[in-house]
Short mmCIF file of C-alpha atoms in Angstrom, two decimals:
data_model
loop_
_atom_site.label_atom_id
_atom_site.label_comp_id
_atom_site.label_asym_id
_atom_site.label_seq_id
_atom_site.Cartn_x
_atom_site.Cartn_y
_atom_site.Cartn_z
CA MET U 1410 0.00 0.00 0.00
CA HIS U 1411 1.44 3.38 -1.07
CA ILE U 1412 0.87 6.44 1.14
CA ASP U 1413 1.02 10.01 -0.20
CA ILE U 1414 0.83 13.10 1.98
CA ILE U 1415 -1.52 15.88 0.88
CA GLU U 1416 -0.75 19.21 2.54
CA THR U 1417 -1.99 22.05 0.32
CA LEU U 1418 -5.49 23.23 -0.57
CA PRO U 1419 -4.84 23.08 -4.35
CA SER U 1420 -3.78 19.44 -3.97
CA LEU U 1421 -6.88 18.73 -1.91
CA ALA U 1422 -9.08 20.42 -4.49
CA LYS U 1423 -7.89 17.99 -7.17
CA LEU U 1424 -9.05 15.08 -5.03
CA GLU U 1425 -12.71 16.07 -4.73
CA ASP U 1426 -14.15 13.43 -7.07
CA ASN U 1427 -11.84 10.68 -5.77
CA TRP U 1428 -12.64 11.65 -2.16
CA ASN U 1429 -16.39 11.66 -2.79
CA GLY U 1430 -16.19 8.20 -4.32
CA VAL U 1431 -14.48 6.79 -1.22
CA TYR U 1432 -16.88 8.70 1.04
CA ASP U 1433 -19.96 7.30 -0.69
CA ALA U 1434 -18.61 3.74 -0.48
CA ASP U 1435 -17.79 3.90 3.23
CA ASP U 1436 -20.65 3.19 5.65
CA GLU U 1437 -18.58 4.71 8.48
CA ALA U 1438 -18.09 8.06 6.73
CA GLN U 1439 -19.78 11.11 8.25
CA ILE U 1440 -20.01 14.80 7.44
CA PHE U 1441 -16.89 15.90 9.33
CA LEU U 1442 -14.87 13.66 7.00
CA SER U 1443 -16.60 14.86 3.84
CA TRP U 1444 -14.49 16.67 1.26
CA GLN U 1445 -16.76 19.70 1.35
CA TRP U 1446 -16.69 20.18 5.12
CA LEU U 1447 -12.98 19.47 5.48
CA ASN U 1448 -11.98 21.70 2.60
CA GLY U 1449 -13.71 24.63 4.29
CA TRP U 1450 -12.30 23.83 7.73
CA LEU U 1451 -8.72 23.32 6.58
CA SER U 1452 -8.76 26.62 4.69
CA HIS U 1453 -9.48 28.26 8.05
CA LEU U 1454 -7.01 26.23 10.13
CA GLN U 1455 -3.86 28.05 11.16
CA ARG U 1456 -1.82 25.11 12.45
CA PRO U 1457 -0.09 22.72 10.03
CA TRP U 1458 -2.34 19.99 8.65
CA PHE U 1459 -1.86 17.11 6.25
CA ILE U 1460 -3.82 14.17 4.91
CA LEU U 1461 -2.55 10.63 4.52
CA ALA U 1462 -3.87 9.25 1.24
CA ALA U 1463 -3.55 5.53 0.44
CA LYS U 1464 -3.60 3.72 -2.89
CA ALA U 1465 -2.55 0.31 -4.15
CA GLY U 1466 0.65 1.48 -5.89
CA GLU U 1467 2.73 4.48 -6.93
CA SER U 1468 1.17 5.00 -10.35
CA ALA U 1469 -0.40 8.43 -10.76
CA ASP U 1470 -3.36 6.82 -12.53
CA LEU U 1471 -4.41 4.80 -9.47
CA PRO U 1472 -7.18 6.29 -7.35
CA TYR U 1473 -6.85 6.67 -3.62
CA VAL U 1474 -8.86 4.23 -1.52
CA ALA U 1475 -8.60 5.90 1.91
CA PHE U 1476 -7.87 9.22 3.62
CA LEU U 1477 -6.81 10.16 7.15
CA PRO U 1478 -6.79 13.92 7.94
CA LEU U 1479 -4.35 14.98 10.67
CA ARG U 1480 -2.78 18.14 12.08
CA LEU U 1481 0.16 19.07 14.29
CA GLN U 1482 0.15 21.16 17.45
CA ASN U 1483 3.38 22.13 19.19
CA ARG U 1484 4.42 23.42 22.58
CA ILE U 1485 7.74 24.16 24.26
CA GLU U 1486 8.04 22.55 27.67
CA LYS U 1487 10.38 20.42 29.77
CA SER U 1488 13.40 21.76 27.86
CA ASP U 1489 12.15 20.54 24.50
CA VAL U 1490 9.64 21.07 21.72
CA VAL U 1491 6.80 18.59 22.19
CA SER U 1492 4.46 17.85 19.28
CA ASP U 1493 0.91 16.54 19.41
CA LEU U 1494 -0.58 14.76 16.42
CA ARG U 1495 -4.34 15.32 16.34
CA MET U 1496 -7.26 14.52 14.11
CA ALA U 1497 -7.58 17.42 11.68
CA GLY U 1498 -11.20 18.26 12.49
CA ASN U 1499 -10.64 18.89 16.19
CA PHE U 1500 -11.92 21.23 17.65
CA ALA U 1501 -14.76 22.07 15.27
CA ALA U 1502 -15.77 18.49 14.42
CA ASP U 1503 -17.89 16.42 16.79
CA TYR U 1504 -16.58 13.28 15.09
CA SER U 1505 -13.24 12.31 13.58
CA GLY U 1506 -11.85 9.19 11.93
CA ILE U 1507 -10.82 7.59 8.64
CA ILE U 1508 -12.69 7.16 5.38
CA CYS U 1509 -11.83 3.99 3.51
CA ARG U 1510 -13.26 1.65 0.91
CA PRO U 1511 -14.35 -1.32 3.05
CA GLU U 1512 -12.51 -3.90 0.94
CA ALA U 1513 -9.19 -2.07 1.51
CA GLU U 1514 -9.29 -1.40 5.25
CA ASN U 1515 -7.25 -4.47 6.31
CA LYS U 1516 -4.26 -3.17 4.36
CA VAL U 1517 -4.85 0.57 4.52
CA ILE U 1518 -5.25 1.12 8.25
CA PRO U 1519 -2.02 -0.68 9.27
CA ALA U 1520 -0.23 1.24 6.50
CA PHE U 1521 -1.53 4.52 7.92
CA ALA U 1522 -0.35 3.48 11.39
CA ARG U 1523 3.14 2.59 10.14
CA CYS U 1524 3.36 5.98 8.42
CA ILE U 1525 2.36 7.74 11.65
CA ARG U 1526 5.03 5.77 13.56
CA GLN U 1527 7.68 7.40 11.34
CA MET U 1528 6.59 10.94 12.24
CA ASN U 1529 7.85 13.25 14.98
CA TRP U 1530 5.33 13.41 17.81
CA ALA U 1531 5.13 12.76 21.53
CA ARG U 1532 1.36 12.45 21.78
CA LEU U 1533 -1.17 11.00 19.35
CA ASN U 1534 -4.58 12.36 20.30
CA LEU U 1535 -7.32 10.21 18.79
CA GLU U 1536 -10.15 12.45 19.95
CA ASN U 1537 -13.86 11.93 19.21
CA VAL U 1538 -13.10 9.01 16.91
CA ARG U 1539 -16.26 7.51 15.42
CA MET U 1540 -14.94 4.22 14.12
CA SER U 1541 -15.94 0.58 14.26
CA GLU U 1542 -14.23 -1.67 16.77
CA ARG U 1543 -12.71 -3.56 13.84
CA ARG U 1544 -11.00 -0.46 12.45
CA SER U 1545 -9.89 0.69 15.90
CA ARG U 1546 -8.14 -2.62 16.52
CA LEU U 1547 -6.36 -2.44 13.17
CA LEU U 1548 -5.08 1.05 13.96
CA LEU U 1549 -4.05 0.56 17.59
CA ALA U 1550 -2.36 -2.79 16.99
CA CYS U 1551 0.58 -0.91 15.47
CA PHE U 1552 1.17 1.00 18.73
CA PRO U 1553 2.04 -1.71 21.29
CA LYS U 1554 1.57 -0.83 24.94
CA ALA U 1555 5.16 -1.84 25.60
CA ASN U 1556 6.25 1.24 23.65
CA PHE U 1557 3.43 3.71 24.31
CA ASN U 1558 1.35 4.86 27.24
CA TYR U 1559 -2.39 4.54 26.61
CA THR U 1560 -5.08 6.70 28.19
CA GLU U 1561 -8.80 6.39 27.53
CA VAL U 1562 -10.12 9.88 28.16
CA GLY U 1563 -13.58 10.25 29.66
CA ARG U 1564 -15.91 12.89 28.34
CA VAL U 1565 -18.28 13.29 31.30
CA ASN U 1566 -18.81 16.97 32.09
CA LYS U 1567 -18.19 17.63 35.79
CA VAL U 1568 -20.72 20.46 35.94
CA ASP U 1569 -23.82 18.73 34.62
CA GLY U 1570 -22.80 15.06 34.34
CA ILE U 1571 -23.40 14.91 30.57
CA ASP U 1572 -21.38 12.17 28.86
CA ASN U 1573 -20.11 13.63 25.59
CA SER U 1574 -18.85 10.27 24.37
CA LEU U 1575 -22.47 9.14 23.93
CA CYS U 1576 -24.15 10.35 20.75
CA PRO U 1577 -27.94 9.90 20.38
CA TYR U 1578 -29.34 9.56 16.87
CA LEU U 1579 -32.54 8.69 15.01
CA THR U 1580 -32.98 6.38 12.06
CA LEU U 1581 -35.72 8.16 10.16
CA PRO U 1582 -38.66 6.34 8.56
CA LYS U 1583 -40.13 7.20 5.18
CA ASP U 1584 -42.94 9.39 6.45
CA TRP U 1585 -43.75 11.70 9.36
CA ASN U 1586 -46.70 9.74 10.71
CA SER U 1587 -44.62 6.57 10.94
CA TYR U 1588 -42.07 8.49 12.97
CA LEU U 1589 -44.73 9.84 15.33
CA GLU U 1590 -46.15 6.35 15.81
CA SER U 1591 -42.72 5.19 17.02
CA LEU U 1592 -42.88 7.61 19.97
CA SER U 1593 -44.70 7.35 23.27
CA ALA U 1594 -48.27 8.58 23.23
CA ASN U 1595 -47.43 11.56 25.43
CA THR U 1596 -44.50 12.64 23.27
CA ARG U 1597 -46.49 12.15 20.08
CA GLN U 1598 -49.35 14.31 21.34
CA LYS U 1599 -46.94 16.97 22.64
CA ILE U 1600 -45.12 17.29 19.30
CA ARG U 1601 -48.37 17.50 17.36
CA ARG U 1602 -49.70 20.19 19.68
CA LEU U 1603 -46.50 22.26 19.59
CA LEU U 1604 -46.06 22.12 15.82
CA LYS U 1605 -49.67 23.12 15.35
CA GLN U 1606 -48.83 26.42 17.09
CA VAL U 1607 -46.26 27.30 14.42
CA ASP U 1608 -48.12 25.76 11.46
CA MET U 1609 -51.30 27.77 12.01
CA PRO U 1610 -51.44 31.58 11.75
CA GLY U 1611 -50.96 33.10 15.20
CA GLU U 1612 -48.39 34.59 17.55
CA TYR U 1613 -45.76 31.88 16.93
CA ARG U 1614 -43.93 31.09 13.69
CA ILE U 1615 -40.74 29.53 12.33
CA THR U 1616 -38.62 30.96 9.52
CA VAL U 1617 -35.79 29.15 7.75
CA SER U 1618 -32.65 31.07 6.77
CA THR U 1619 -32.28 32.29 3.22
CA PRO U 1620 -29.27 34.08 1.69
CA GLU U 1621 -31.00 37.36 2.53
CA THR U 1622 -31.69 36.53 6.20
CA PHE U 1623 -28.76 34.26 7.08
CA ALA U 1624 -26.40 36.88 8.52
CA GLN U 1625 -29.03 38.17 10.95
CA ASP U 1626 -30.26 34.66 11.82
CA LEU U 1627 -26.69 33.54 12.59
CA LYS U 1628 -26.13 36.64 14.71
CA THR U 1629 -29.30 35.80 16.66
CA LEU U 1630 -28.21 32.19 17.21
CA LEU U 1631 -24.67 33.06 18.30
CA GLY U 1632 -25.89 35.85 20.56
CA PHE U 1633 -28.22 33.48 22.43
CA TRP U 1634 -25.50 30.80 22.58
CA GLU U 1635 -22.91 33.23 23.92
CA THR U 1636 -25.21 34.49 26.66
CA LYS U 1637 -25.84 30.95 27.91
CA TRP U 1638 -22.28 29.66 27.76
CA ARG U 1639 -20.18 32.70 28.67
CA PRO U 1640 -20.17 31.89 32.43
CA ARG U 1641 -18.78 28.41 31.71
CA LYS U 1642 -16.50 29.12 28.72
CA GLY U 1643 -14.98 32.32 30.16
CA ASP U 1644 -12.19 33.89 28.11
CA ARG U 1645 -12.58 31.32 25.33
CA ILE U 1646 -16.07 32.50 24.40
CA GLU U 1647 -15.02 35.09 21.79
CA SER U 1648 -12.83 32.66 19.87
CA LEU U 1649 -15.52 29.96 20.04
CA VAL U 1650 -18.17 32.34 18.72
CA ALA U 1651 -15.84 33.45 15.91
CA SER U 1652 -14.84 29.92 14.86
CA ASN U 1653 -18.39 28.58 15.05
CA GLY U 1654 -19.64 31.55 13.07
CA ALA U 1655 -17.03 31.04 10.37
CA MET U 1656 -17.72 27.31 10.10
CA LEU U 1657 -21.49 27.76 9.97
CA THR U 1658 -21.15 30.50 7.36
CA ARG U 1659 -19.01 28.28 5.14
CA SER U 1660 -21.50 25.45 5.59
CA PHE U 1661 -24.46 27.64 4.65
CA GLN U 1662 -22.69 28.92 1.56
CA SER U 1663 -22.06 25.30 0.54
CA GLY U 1664 -25.70 24.31 1.05
CA MET U 1665 -24.83 22.26 4.14
CA LEU U 1666 -26.71 24.15 6.86
CA TYR U 1667 -30.35 24.21 7.90
CA LEU U 1668 -31.08 27.11 10.27
CA PRO U 1669 -34.68 27.61 11.49
CA THR U 1670 -35.54 30.45 13.91
CA PHE U 1671 -38.52 30.38 16.28
CA TRP U 1672 -40.38 33.67 16.70
CA HIS U 1673 -42.91 35.08 19.14
CA ARG U 1674 -44.58 37.75 17.05
CA ASP U 1675 -41.62 39.93 15.91
CA ARG U 1676 -39.24 38.68 18.58
CA PRO U 1677 -36.78 35.87 17.80
CA VAL U 1678 -36.63 33.58 20.81
CA ALA U 1679 -34.55 30.61 19.62
CA ALA U 1680 -32.57 29.26 16.68
CA LEU U 1681 -31.10 25.88 15.79
CA ALA U 1682 -28.19 25.10 13.45
CA THR U 1683 -28.14 21.68 11.79
CA LEU U 1684 -25.47 20.47 9.39
CA VAL U 1685 -26.83 18.77 6.29
CA ASP U 1686 -25.03 15.86 4.64
CA PRO U 1687 -26.72 15.26 1.27
CA ARG U 1688 -24.38 12.38 0.40
CA LYS U 1689 -25.22 10.33 3.50
CA ARG U 1690 -28.76 11.72 3.73
CA ALA U 1691 -28.15 12.87 7.31
CA PHE U 1692 -29.10 15.86 9.46
CA LEU U 1693 -26.62 16.57 12.28
CA PHE U 1694 -27.73 18.96 15.03
CA TYR U 1695 -24.78 21.23 15.77
CA MET U 1696 -25.83 24.01 18.12
CA THR U 1697 -28.80 25.92 19.46
CA GLY U 1698 -29.45 29.11 21.38
CA ARG U 1699 -32.51 30.64 22.98
CA ASP U 1700 -33.65 33.71 24.82
CA GLU U 1701 -33.48 32.59 28.44
CA THR U 1702 -36.13 35.17 29.42
CA PHE U 1703 -38.77 33.63 27.12
CA ASP U 1704 -41.40 31.70 29.13
CA GLY U 1705 -43.57 30.42 26.29
CA PRO U 1706 -43.67 26.97 24.63
CA PRO U 1707 -40.46 24.85 24.74
CA SER U 1708 -38.52 26.25 21.81
CA GLY U 1709 -35.96 23.45 21.66
CA VAL U 1710 -38.60 20.72 21.29
CA ILE U 1711 -40.40 22.77 18.62
CA LEU U 1712 -37.27 23.42 16.55
CA HIS U 1713 -36.05 19.81 16.71
CA ALA U 1714 -39.48 18.43 15.80
CA PHE U 1715 -39.74 20.95 12.95
CA SER U 1716 -36.28 19.94 11.67
CA ILE U 1717 -36.96 16.19 11.95
CA ARG U 1718 -40.19 16.60 10.02
CA HIS U 1719 -38.37 18.58 7.32
CA ALA U 1720 -35.61 15.92 7.10
CA ILE U 1721 -38.16 13.11 6.66
CA ALA U 1722 -40.10 15.07 4.06
CA ASN U 1723 -36.91 15.54 2.04
CA GLY U 1724 -35.83 11.91 2.11
CA PHE U 1725 -33.14 12.02 4.78
CA SER U 1726 -32.50 8.81 6.70
CA GLU U 1727 -30.76 9.94 9.90
CA TYR U 1728 -31.06 12.74 12.44
CA ASP U 1729 -27.94 12.87 14.60
CA PHE U 1730 -27.93 14.79 17.88
CA LEU U 1731 -24.10 14.53 17.97
CA ARG U 1732 -22.21 14.48 21.27
CA GLY U 1733 -23.90 14.48 24.64
CA ASN U 1734 -26.54 12.29 26.31
CA GLU U 1735 -28.85 15.07 27.46
CA PRO U 1736 -32.15 13.42 28.52
CA TYR U 1737 -34.33 15.54 26.22
CA LYS U 1738 -32.71 13.96 23.15
CA TYR U 1739 -33.99 10.51 24.05
CA SER U 1740 -37.58 11.74 24.15
CA PHE U 1741 -37.39 11.84 20.34
CA GLY U 1742 -36.87 8.05 20.24
CA CYS U 1743 -33.08 7.95 19.91
CA ALA U 1744 -30.66 5.07 19.89
CA GLU U 1745 -27.04 5.95 20.74
CA ARG U 1746 -23.52 5.31 19.51
CA LYS U 1747 -20.30 5.73 21.46
CA ILE U 1748 -17.19 7.53 20.29
CA ARG U 1749 -13.69 7.06 21.71
CA CYS U 1750 -11.06 9.46 22.94
CA THR U 1751 -7.71 7.67 23.19
CA VAL U 1752 -4.36 9.34 23.86
CA LEU U 1753 -1.11 7.55 23.01
CA GLU U 1754 2.12 9.00 24.42
CA THR U 1755 5.75 8.05 23.98
CA ARG U 1756 7.24 6.50 27.09
CA ASN U 1757 9.85 9.24 27.54
CA GLY U 1758 7.52 12.12 26.71
CA ARG U 1759 9.76 13.18 23.80
CA ASN U 1760 9.00 13.28 20.10
CA LEU U 1761 9.60 10.10 18.13
CA GLY U 1762 12.89 10.54 16.31
CA GLY U 1763 13.93 13.29 18.73
CA GLY U 1764 13.21 16.21 16.41
CA ILE U 1765 10.31 18.18 14.97
CA ASP U 1766 8.39 17.79 11.74
CA THR U 1767 9.30 20.34 9.08
CA ARG U 1768 5.61 21.27 8.94
CA SER U 1769 5.91 22.46 12.53
CA ILE U 1770 8.57 25.08 11.78
CA PRO U 1771 6.26 28.12 11.42
CA GLU U 1772 4.42 27.35 14.66
CA VAL U 1773 7.60 26.56 16.61
CA LEU U 1774 9.17 29.80 15.35
CA GLN U 1775 6.15 31.73 16.54
CA LEU U 1776 6.22 30.02 19.95
CA ALA U 1777 9.96 30.62 20.37
CA THR U 1778 9.67 34.26 19.30
CA GLU U 1779 6.88 34.90 21.82
CA LEU U 1780 8.96 33.30 24.58
CA HIS U 1781 11.96 35.37 23.49
CA ARG U 1782 9.94 38.58 23.76
CA LYS U 1783 8.78 37.57 27.24
CA GLY U 1784 12.37 37.09 28.37
CA LYS U 1785 12.16 33.29 28.54
CA SER U 1786 15.38 32.86 26.64
CA THR U 1787 16.12 29.25 27.63
CA ASP U 1788 12.88 27.93 26.15
CA ALA U 1789 13.15 30.26 23.16
CA GLU U 1790 16.64 28.94 22.41
CA ILE U 1791 15.31 25.38 22.45
CA GLY U 1792 12.72 26.31 19.84
CA TYR U 1793 15.24 28.02 17.55
CA ARG U 1794 17.68 25.12 17.80
CA ARG U 1795 15.01 22.51 17.04
CA ILE U 1796 14.17 24.43 13.86
CA LEU U 1797 17.82 24.60 12.81
CA GLU U 1798 18.24 20.85 13.37
CA VAL U 1799 15.81 20.14 10.56
CA GLN U 1800 16.44 23.28 8.48
CA PRO U 1801 20.00 24.52 9.19
CA LYS U 1802 19.69 27.54 6.90
CA HIS U 1803 16.39 28.88 8.25
CA ALA U 1804 17.10 32.62 8.15
CA ASP U 1805 14.68 33.79 10.85
CA ALA U 1806 15.79 31.12 13.32
CA LEU U 1807 19.46 31.95 12.65
CA HIS U 1808 18.87 35.66 13.16
CA ARG U 1809 16.82 35.32 16.33
CA LEU U 1810 19.09 32.71 17.87
CA GLY U 1811 22.08 34.95 17.12
CA GLN U 1812 20.35 37.87 18.83
CA LEU U 1813 19.51 35.71 21.84
CA LEU U 1814 23.07 34.40 22.18
CA ALA U 1815 24.53 37.89 21.84
CA ALA U 1816 22.15 39.20 24.51
CA LYS U 1817 23.37 36.62 27.01
CA GLY U 1818 27.03 37.33 26.17
CA ASP U 1819 27.86 34.23 24.12
CA PHE U 1820 29.36 36.27 21.29
CA ALA U 1821 31.35 33.45 19.71
CA ALA U 1822 28.20 31.33 19.30
CA ALA U 1823 26.26 34.36 18.08
CA LYS U 1824 28.97 35.05 15.51
CA ARG U 1825 28.56 31.53 14.09
CA GLN U 1826 24.84 32.07 13.59
CA PHE U 1827 25.26 35.48 11.95
CA ARG U 1828 28.09 34.19 9.74
CA ILE U 1829 25.78 31.46 8.40
CA LEU U 1830 23.01 34.03 8.02
CA THR U 1831 25.18 36.21 5.75
CA THR U 1832 25.65 33.22 3.42
CA VAL U 1833 21.91 32.48 3.44
CA ARG U 1834 20.87 36.10 2.94
CA PRO U 1835 23.89 37.95 1.55
CA ASP U 1836 21.71 40.93 0.58
CA ALA U 1837 20.25 41.37 4.08
CA ALA U 1838 22.01 44.41 5.53
CA LYS U 1839 20.89 43.56 9.06
CA ALA U 1840 22.80 40.28 8.97
CA TRP U 1841 26.09 42.05 8.21
CA GLN U 1842 25.41 44.66 10.86
CA CYS U 1843 24.76 42.01 13.52
CA LEU U 1844 27.86 40.09 12.49
CA GLY U 1845 29.92 43.28 12.75
CA GLN U 1846 28.53 44.03 16.21
CA VAL U 1847 29.41 40.61 17.67
CA CYS U 1848 32.87 40.83 16.10
CA GLU U 1849 33.31 44.10 17.96
CA SER U 1850 32.17 42.46 21.18
CA LEU U 1851 34.84 39.81 20.63
CA GLY U 1852 37.48 42.50 20.10
CA GLN U 1853 37.87 41.53 16.43
CA HIS U 1854 37.73 45.11 15.15
CA GLU U 1855 39.44 44.57 11.81
CA GLU U 1856 36.92 41.87 10.91
CA ALA U 1857 34.08 43.95 12.33
CA LEU U 1858 35.18 46.79 10.04
CA ARG U 1859 34.69 44.61 6.97
CA GLN U 1860 31.18 43.62 8.05
CA HIS U 1861 30.19 47.24 8.70
CA LEU U 1862 31.52 48.25 5.29
CA GLU U 1863 29.32 45.58 3.72
CA PHE U 1864 26.39 46.99 5.68
CA MET U 1865 27.27 50.45 4.29
CA ARG U 1866 27.31 49.05 0.76
CA LEU U 1867 23.81 47.65 1.19
CA GLN U 1868 22.42 50.59 3.17
CA PRO U 1869 24.40 53.69 2.00
CA ASP U 1870 21.86 56.12 3.43
CA GLN U 1871 21.99 54.74 6.97
CA PRO U 1872 24.28 56.65 9.37
CA ASP U 1873 24.69 53.57 11.59
CA GLY U 1874 27.22 52.14 9.16
CA PHE U 1875 29.41 55.24 9.19
CA VAL U 1876 29.29 55.44 12.98
CA ALA U 1877 30.28 51.76 13.29
CA VAL U 1878 33.16 52.21 10.83
CA ALA U 1879 34.46 55.22 12.77
CA ARG U 1880 34.17 53.27 16.02
CA CYS U 1881 36.24 50.42 14.60
CA MET U 1882 38.82 52.90 13.24
CA ALA U 1883 39.20 54.36 16.71
CA LYS U 1884 39.72 50.90 18.20
CA LEU U 1885 42.35 50.19 15.53
CA GLY U 1886 44.16 53.48 16.24
CA ARG U 1887 43.49 55.02 12.83
CA MET U 1888 42.64 58.43 14.23
CA ALA U 1889 43.65 60.31 11.09
CA GLU U 1890 40.91 58.55 9.13
CA ILE U 1891 38.09 59.13 11.59
CA ASN U 1892 37.46 62.76 10.62
CA ALA U 1893 36.73 61.68 7.06
CA ALA U 1894 34.38 58.98 8.32
CA VAL U 1895 32.49 61.47 10.47
CA LEU U 1896 32.27 63.89 7.52
CA ALA U 1897 30.87 61.06 5.39
CA ALA U 1898 28.22 60.33 7.98
CA ILE U 1899 26.78 63.84 7.80
CA GLU U 1900 27.07 64.44 4.05
CA PRO U 1901 24.54 63.38 1.40
CA ALA U 1902 24.98 59.82 0.14
CA SER U 1903 26.28 61.08 -3.19
CA ALA U 1904 29.09 63.16 -1.67
CA PRO U 1905 32.69 62.20 -2.60
CA SER U 1906 33.67 61.42 1.01
CA VAL U 1907 30.72 59.04 1.34
CA ARG U 1908 31.65 57.23 -1.84
CA LYS U 1909 35.20 56.99 -0.55
CA TRP U 1910 34.16 55.38 2.71
CA ARG U 1911 31.50 53.18 1.18
CA ASP U 1912 34.09 51.76 -1.26
CA TRP U 1913 36.91 51.57 1.28
CA ARG U 1914 38.66 48.20 1.55
CA PRO U 1915 41.57 47.17 3.78
CA THR U 1916 45.06 47.43 2.32
CA PRO U 1917 46.89 44.12 1.68
CA ASP U 1918 48.76 44.50 4.99
CA ARG U 1919 45.51 45.11 6.85
CA GLN U 1920 43.80 42.21 5.02
CA THR U 1921 46.51 39.82 6.17
CA ALA U 1922 46.25 41.09 9.73
CA SER U 1923 42.50 40.64 9.62
CA GLU U 1924 42.76 37.05 8.36
CA HIS U 1925 45.28 36.27 11.10
CA SER U 1926 42.86 37.70 13.65
CA VAL U 1927 40.00 35.47 12.40
CA SER U 1928 42.06 32.29 12.43
CA ALA U 1929 43.29 33.09 15.91
#
């Protein structure tokens, strides 16, 4: 089995038809693994992501038979960079997993696992995995407990006792009356009575979002949701509202969102967002919000019943309440499925292979730079060095590590970084300036002079170069030449004295002395 790695949106776009074919063939596929949903989510995702794609051989003509979307998340702790490998849909997807043609799973899933074993990570977070026991065994068999620590993570909320690993769902019949007959008499009568209030002209009504009303309907939903959850979510609420809003907007634009709003006269009192999977003929309830001050009919029951009726009328076969075993869900006649949250960790807590994945470089650079700015130089240095282990000529890491080393007085080590940087970016004036400065700190003034002259060549209008040259001249005892250097610093860049100093090079005797100084 041949595994390719897909890591760009244009590459993913080319796979749409192939992906949809696998998705349609796989009974375990669900909306959060659909090409359409993932393409939208990955375009929004900031952290590095990639997709393992399996086919029977290396030929470009062979179609892929399975896909596993993943992403990397990094942190700097315990004197190292530690990488987590997560399912790509977390944290927006209620479910994660693999899509695979059933006849290929016995070969594909072990091949995926072997590929993952070759990557650099300390923790594999298999969160919210909706997968058959058969597929789970095939995947986990490649991670023996002798080599990895296993943790089965519970999803019971400590505040309200809701178990978010249990996912109620309905298998929908062909018609609405058949569905009602499957319910208890009390529930059946209640739903009929409540829907009658919105079906008949009166003070209650339900509208369904259109392109013209969607923005306001979404604002209403998110406003209600934020009010309810702010006390529990705290500082995370703004980012959650923003990410949910972006995901729901993308879904609506793709025809994958059903958003009814319940009204009392001209007052919206509740809204419900349901993801629509036309390929699997499934409705998946994602989120709801209501005006907590409204004391009329139960808006949640009305909106769910309205949505279930709509799904049945349009030929859908499943209504999924997603994660959480809230009692009200079971009143609709639900069965339930269980998802798993398994965390695998390396025994020593370090990344497999000891280094970082090249895809992690932008995030690790950002983490190290933030630590550097906060004065946490030890951890920042670790981040820069891990980057340079896998990409020795990474210009930003070289520059920032050189600055860090110079700041703590390790000028010889800083010089090595800046020297490499000048070969990587020979046209970057700042690199030559930094190299000249650390040479000065080492007392290598002849060599520093050459670096400052190169800086002057690249930045002829900057007075810093003239000042640095004069400073080196003073250290070298060339007092007669300093006046000309000072004059050059205050004259226009086109003046003769400036041209003289910009083009100045050491005499042969001075060049030899300089080379002797470097080798010493």
